[in-house]
Amino acid sequence: METATAPVEPKTNYLNADYGIKSWLLTTDHKRIALLYLISITVFFFVGGFFAMLIRLELLTPAGDLVLADTYNKLFTMHGIVMIFLFLIPSVPAVLGNFLVPMMVGAKDLAFPKLNLASWYIFITGASLIFYAILTGGVDTGWTFYTPFATTFSNTNVVTAAIGVFIVGFSSIFTGLNIIVTVHRMRAPGMTWRRLPLFIWSNYAASVIMVLGTPVLAITLVLVALERLFHLGIFDARLGGDPLLFQHLFWFYSHPAVYIMILPGMGVVSEVIPCFSRKRIFGYNFVAISSIAIAVLGFLVWAHHMFVAGISTYAALIFSILSFFVAIPSAVKVFNWTATLYKGSITLETPMLYAFAFIGLFTMGGLTGLFLASVGIDLHVTDTYFIVAHFHYIMVGGMTTAYLGGLHFWWPKITGKMYPESFSKLSAVLVFVGFNLTFFPQFLLGYLGMPRRYHAYPPEFQVLNVLSTAGASILAVGFLMPMIYFAWSLQYGKDAGPNPFRAAGLEWMTSSPPPTFNFDETPVVTWEAYNYDQIDAPNEGVKVAG
Amino acid sequence: MWSNLPLFPAGASSMAGHVDALYFALVAITAFFTILISVLILFFAVRYRRKRNPTATQVPASTTLELLWTGIPLGIVLIIFVWSSVIFFIQTRPPKGAMEIYAVAKQWMWKFEHPEGQREINQLHVPVGRDIRMVMTSQDVIHDFYVPAFRIKADVLPGRYTSTWFRATVPGRYHLFCAEYCGTQHSGMVGEVIVMEQADYERWAASGVEGSLASSGEKSFQQYGCSMCHRSDAAGRGPNLVGAFGRPVLLDDGRTVTADESYIRESILNPGAKISSGFKNIMPTFQGQLSEEEVIGLVAYIKALGSGSANPPLPVSEPNSGAYPVAPKTEGSAAQSDTAVTPPEKANPAKSAPKQ
């Protein structure tokens, strides 16, 4: 331990332990690497958001009059690639997970610190390649790279972008591997599996998907690149290949990837709800097991993306019923979160507002998934704005909201500073209102029949598109505000102290910001997770730092 | 623009009612649970706010409750699954005797061919009240045939036929969209479906037509020399095609396939893939020599040979005629000659129909 227990400031912590660019770029401290990821994905988020704003502006009018058709196609492709591979997938696991997993299990660092640093460099290498592809002309295949369009017909930078995504995939494998091994091998004495915070359970489940699923995506993208370069005839019917084979391989990863994105967000919500209602989480076992159930079932539903693609009737029915089954563990989580509030002592700090927004929006996103699992309706609404609305409810309404909630919740721990409460509440409300205004009209557009990825559209769809664009501008303000006040808080924020929310969990039992090796002494765990009754009872139970 | 805010699409096919009914049921379920959860959250947040309830009361876990809220959603989704599967079965099984319209999609247009021989681009005229089965293929990338008013959508793939069907119920003009992203002008790959009264349709279909789709297929059958081997008697080097359509075909590896549109298409373009039992793999490929429209014409012709309706089979004995007697397979008939037949090299540039 480099720091003796010295409660008086200035205490040595991971931020001031060392200075200079080298101390950051060569760090193996999981907390510093988490910040490297935080800065990178924040940049990527706003780049992806910029593409989204251009898309929404183009769709303000029915005619394709703002950008050229090819430009529009590149915009939604790059919006998808950047947001999914460079923001959503790394968001909670590589930023909050990286920062919190070792602290929550009571470890000094992740199991493989150098691998962790390598994962960030690989991420940046892949991202650079993707941006090189964007800057030298872009890609127009959609983030789904469907063949034979991507292998034979597109004349944009498909290979460069695919290799970029391929490389980024390794960073996510490394992060997943690190989290899995850390959870298995590095838990503090007394931290049994059933005492683990649910954030750990859900990140563990997501990591399993990352490790098992990402290689399939990598293989698929290599095949696309090889077919494009050497005309191998794997996916192109004219060369004897099968275009549906690509879709099977692609969705085998890319559907579970949705759970890579949403599971860690569920973990955030499972931490926030108990804290601000001072309750043990209701049904810990069921919430924990449901994460694993989602990860397992998530691998068995990929072909529900292909109901109209020409798969057999019975294959469609099997994938339909399995997709319905995934809804069950998600519903179990929602009911347990809600039940946790019952007889709580509730305050509405910003993280709690985001958690409420998450539950509402995720519930809508999940339930609209039932429409798509129903083959009979899917045939009408797939490939329309209905599906665009559905997955944005999950990925933005769900995951991004959870990510922001988590960022607010642990910001005092990460930086030692408080964010301004009123501005942050306003931003949470703006995100919720702006989000609904942006994406709810898209459900209506989808059932009306407006296809997705349309540069120009029939005039009767205009009013709903105008509403959506108006909502997007509110949403943009909601997303920009935290950027500004988080930066402001670094300098001017109140000192947070070790545990401003009187939260349970090992990460709150050390100083903020934490010392380089997280704990001055290795903690010994003698209590269950979410022991808010013990924390709030003044004279008994566990000591809480602060 | 404000005068025009549709919130629900027109329904103009026999499917629309089925799909909309399940849609409304799901909207009701979604609304119920979203409101239930939202109201509970808001109620708890107010009722148990810290000012009013300074100390939380811990509630023990309840397996009963967990099983209840696992079981009830499970029951609901199983009911929806069965309901949606019933609709799906209707959608995937075209009624017998449906009129068949062929579609060829390409970047970025739709080409349609009617059985009577009418051809059109980005417009599809159909009669009201009649079952219509679309048989579709693509010349390049994957497209998708989507008519929102009919609540149907089906991908159109290169290298195979896919199909969907509908029965239009209300005359009018409806959007036709390509719903699978297909490149630059994806959003320009739109058209309209024009649903006409039966009599109007017949008048339209009969006007200015050179000949039926099957008859143009027959011309190709002669022109490309198919009739030299696929003879109407037992003496051909290739299988007799009369009555073959829709029948099971025993393959030389012991499998049995149905001679549907896709099988015929494959046998023309990749003849070695599935050899009919008792025949040799001597037929050359016509990949790259036939346009998708010509293949469709051949398929329609072979179909007509089967049903004997649209085009009567040609006389039996002419070696160069295109048709064959009914015997489905004759052992040894292929052994008469080992010489591969070379198709005429696009000998006759005059296509049976203008290229579109």
Short mmCIF file of C-alpha atoms in Angstrom, two decimals, chain A residues 17-183:
data_model
loop_
_atom_site.label_atom_id
_atom_site.label_comp_id
_atom_site.label_asym_id
_atom_site.label_seq_id
_atom_site.Cartn_x
_atom_site.Cartn_y
_atom_site.Cartn_z
CA ALA A 17 -0.31 9.67 -7.56
CA ASP A 18 1.61 10.46 -10.70
CA TYR A 19 1.60 13.18 -13.32
CA GLY A 20 2.51 13.48 -16.95
CA ILE A 21 1.21 12.07 -20.18
CA LYS A 22 3.31 8.94 -19.82
CA SER A 23 1.77 8.11 -16.47
CA TRP A 24 -1.58 7.96 -18.23
CA LEU A 25 -0.66 6.32 -21.52
CA LEU A 26 1.39 3.59 -19.85
CA THR A 27 -0.80 3.12 -16.81
CA THR A 28 -2.03 -0.29 -15.81
CA ASP A 29 -4.38 1.13 -13.18
CA HIS A 30 -7.90 0.00 -14.07
CA LYS A 31 -9.27 3.36 -12.91
CA ARG A 32 -7.03 5.37 -15.19
CA ILE A 33 -7.76 3.04 -18.09
CA ALA A 34 -11.45 3.52 -17.35
CA LEU A 35 -10.91 7.26 -17.72
CA LEU A 36 -9.03 6.77 -20.99
CA TYR A 37 -12.06 4.84 -22.20
CA LEU A 38 -14.41 7.48 -20.81
CA ILE A 39 -12.72 10.27 -22.76
CA SER A 40 -12.53 8.21 -25.98
CA ILE A 41 -16.10 7.02 -25.98
CA THR A 42 -17.40 10.49 -25.05
CA VAL A 43 -15.72 11.83 -28.20
CA PHE A 44 -17.18 8.96 -30.23
CA PHE A 45 -20.62 9.49 -28.72
CA PHE A 46 -20.70 13.07 -29.89
CA VAL A 47 -19.38 12.14 -33.33
CA GLY A 48 -22.12 9.52 -33.62
CA GLY A 49 -24.63 12.05 -32.28
CA PHE A 50 -23.51 14.57 -34.89
CA PHE A 51 -24.30 12.03 -37.63
CA ALA A 52 -27.68 11.44 -35.98
CA MET A 53 -28.49 15.15 -36.02
CA LEU A 54 -27.68 15.36 -39.73
CA ILE A 55 -29.97 12.37 -40.33
CA ARG A 56 -32.79 14.00 -38.38
CA LEU A 57 -32.29 17.30 -40.22
CA GLU A 58 -32.45 15.55 -43.58
CA LEU A 59 -35.69 13.87 -42.55
CA LEU A 60 -37.30 17.17 -41.62
CA THR A 61 -38.63 17.37 -45.17
CA PRO A 62 -39.90 14.55 -47.38
CA ALA A 63 -37.58 15.38 -50.26
CA GLY A 64 -33.96 14.30 -50.03
CA ASP A 65 -32.74 17.87 -50.15
CA LEU A 66 -30.13 18.45 -47.44
CA VAL A 67 -27.52 15.86 -48.38
CA LEU A 68 -27.07 13.54 -51.35
CA ALA A 69 -28.53 10.05 -51.21
CA ASP A 70 -25.06 8.52 -50.95
CA THR A 71 -24.14 10.89 -48.15
CA TYR A 72 -27.31 10.03 -46.28
CA ASN A 73 -26.56 6.33 -46.61
CA LYS A 74 -23.08 6.91 -45.25
CA LEU A 75 -24.46 8.97 -42.37
CA PHE A 76 -26.74 6.27 -41.01
CA THR A 77 -24.07 3.63 -41.59
CA MET A 78 -21.46 5.59 -39.69
CA HIS A 79 -23.95 6.59 -36.99
CA GLY A 80 -24.62 2.89 -36.43
CA ILE A 81 -21.01 1.73 -36.54
CA VAL A 82 -19.73 4.50 -34.27
CA MET A 83 -22.56 4.30 -31.75
CA ILE A 84 -22.66 0.53 -31.48
CA PHE A 85 -19.04 -0.52 -31.70
CA LEU A 86 -17.35 2.60 -30.35
CA PHE A 87 -19.86 3.78 -27.76
CA LEU A 88 -22.56 1.37 -26.59
CA ILE A 89 -20.56 -1.85 -26.37
CA PRO A 90 -17.66 -0.33 -24.42
CA SER A 91 -19.82 2.17 -22.48
CA VAL A 92 -20.66 0.48 -19.22
CA PRO A 93 -18.26 -2.50 -19.31
CA ALA A 94 -15.12 -0.63 -20.32
CA VAL A 95 -15.75 2.59 -18.40
CA LEU A 96 -17.87 1.87 -15.32
CA GLY A 97 -17.09 -1.87 -15.32
CA ASN A 98 -13.39 -1.21 -15.64
CA PHE A 99 -13.51 1.28 -12.82
CA LEU A 100 -15.88 -0.56 -10.51
CA VAL A 101 -15.51 -4.31 -10.93
CA PRO A 102 -12.23 -4.58 -8.99
CA MET A 103 -13.47 -2.16 -6.34
CA MET A 104 -16.81 -3.91 -5.94
CA VAL A 105 -15.23 -7.31 -5.45
CA GLY A 106 -12.55 -5.85 -3.17
CA ALA A 107 -9.54 -6.29 -5.47
CA LYS A 108 -6.57 -4.04 -6.16
CA ASP A 109 -6.98 -4.17 -9.91
CA LEU A 110 -8.36 -6.33 -12.68
CA ALA A 111 -6.79 -9.75 -13.10
CA PHE A 112 -4.72 -8.75 -16.14
CA PRO A 113 -3.80 -5.05 -15.89
CA LYS A 114 -1.54 -5.05 -18.95
CA LEU A 115 -4.16 -6.80 -21.03
CA ASN A 116 -6.53 -4.09 -19.87
CA LEU A 117 -4.21 -1.37 -21.16
CA ALA A 118 -3.70 -3.34 -24.37
CA SER A 119 -7.47 -3.47 -24.82
CA TRP A 120 -7.62 0.33 -24.85
CA TYR A 121 -4.82 0.58 -27.41
CA ILE A 122 -6.52 -2.01 -29.57
CA PHE A 123 -9.76 -0.11 -29.22
CA ILE A 124 -8.08 3.11 -30.32
CA THR A 125 -6.34 1.36 -33.22
CA GLY A 126 -9.61 -0.09 -34.47
CA ALA A 127 -11.40 3.20 -33.94
CA SER A 128 -8.68 5.04 -35.87
CA LEU A 129 -9.14 2.67 -38.77
CA ILE A 130 -12.90 3.23 -38.69
CA PHE A 131 -12.36 6.98 -38.68
CA TYR A 132 -9.83 6.64 -41.49
CA ALA A 133 -12.56 4.82 -43.45
CA ILE A 134 -15.01 7.61 -42.63
CA LEU A 135 -12.66 10.44 -43.54
CA THR A 136 -11.53 8.90 -46.82
CA GLY A 137 -15.03 8.52 -48.19
CA GLY A 138 -17.10 6.62 -45.65
CA VAL A 139 -19.03 3.39 -45.79
CA ASP A 140 -22.57 2.98 -47.10
CA THR A 141 -23.52 -0.60 -46.28
CA GLY A 142 -25.45 0.03 -43.08
CA TRP A 143 -23.81 -1.11 -39.86
CA THR A 144 -25.14 -4.58 -40.72
CA PHE A 145 -22.81 -5.05 -43.76
CA TYR A 146 -25.47 -7.14 -45.54
CA THR A 147 -24.18 -9.23 -48.42
CA PRO A 148 -24.00 -9.29 -51.38
CA PHE A 149 -24.30 -5.50 -51.20
CA ALA A 150 -21.27 -5.20 -48.94
CA THR A 151 -19.16 -7.79 -50.73
CA THR A 152 -19.90 -7.01 -54.37
CA PHE A 153 -21.92 -3.87 -54.98
CA SER A 154 -20.84 -1.16 -52.57
CA ASN A 155 -17.90 0.89 -53.77
CA THR A 156 -17.06 2.48 -50.46
CA ASN A 157 -14.46 1.67 -47.78
CA VAL A 158 -16.08 -1.55 -46.61
CA VAL A 159 -12.89 -3.50 -46.03
CA THR A 160 -11.22 -0.76 -43.98
CA ALA A 161 -14.27 -0.30 -41.79
CA ALA A 162 -14.76 -4.05 -41.38
CA ILE A 163 -11.14 -4.48 -40.31
CA GLY A 164 -11.61 -1.58 -37.88
CA VAL A 165 -14.61 -3.29 -36.32
CA PHE A 166 -12.70 -6.57 -36.33
CA ILE A 167 -9.87 -4.99 -34.34
CA VAL A 168 -12.22 -3.22 -31.92
CA GLY A 169 -13.72 -6.64 -31.23
CA PHE A 170 -10.51 -7.79 -29.58
CA SER A 171 -10.65 -4.96 -27.08
CA SER A 172 -14.08 -6.13 -26.05
CA ILE A 173 -12.87 -9.74 -25.77
CA PHE A 174 -9.99 -8.58 -23.53
CA THR A 175 -12.29 -6.53 -21.32
CA GLY A 176 -14.73 -9.41 -21.02
CA LEU A 177 -11.95 -11.87 -20.21
CA ASN A 178 -10.59 -9.53 -17.56
CA ILE A 179 -13.96 -9.11 -15.90
CA ILE A 180 -14.69 -12.85 -15.91
CA VAL A 181 -11.33 -13.79 -14.40
CA THR A 182 -11.46 -10.98 -11.87
CA VAL A 183 -14.89 -12.02 -10.65
#
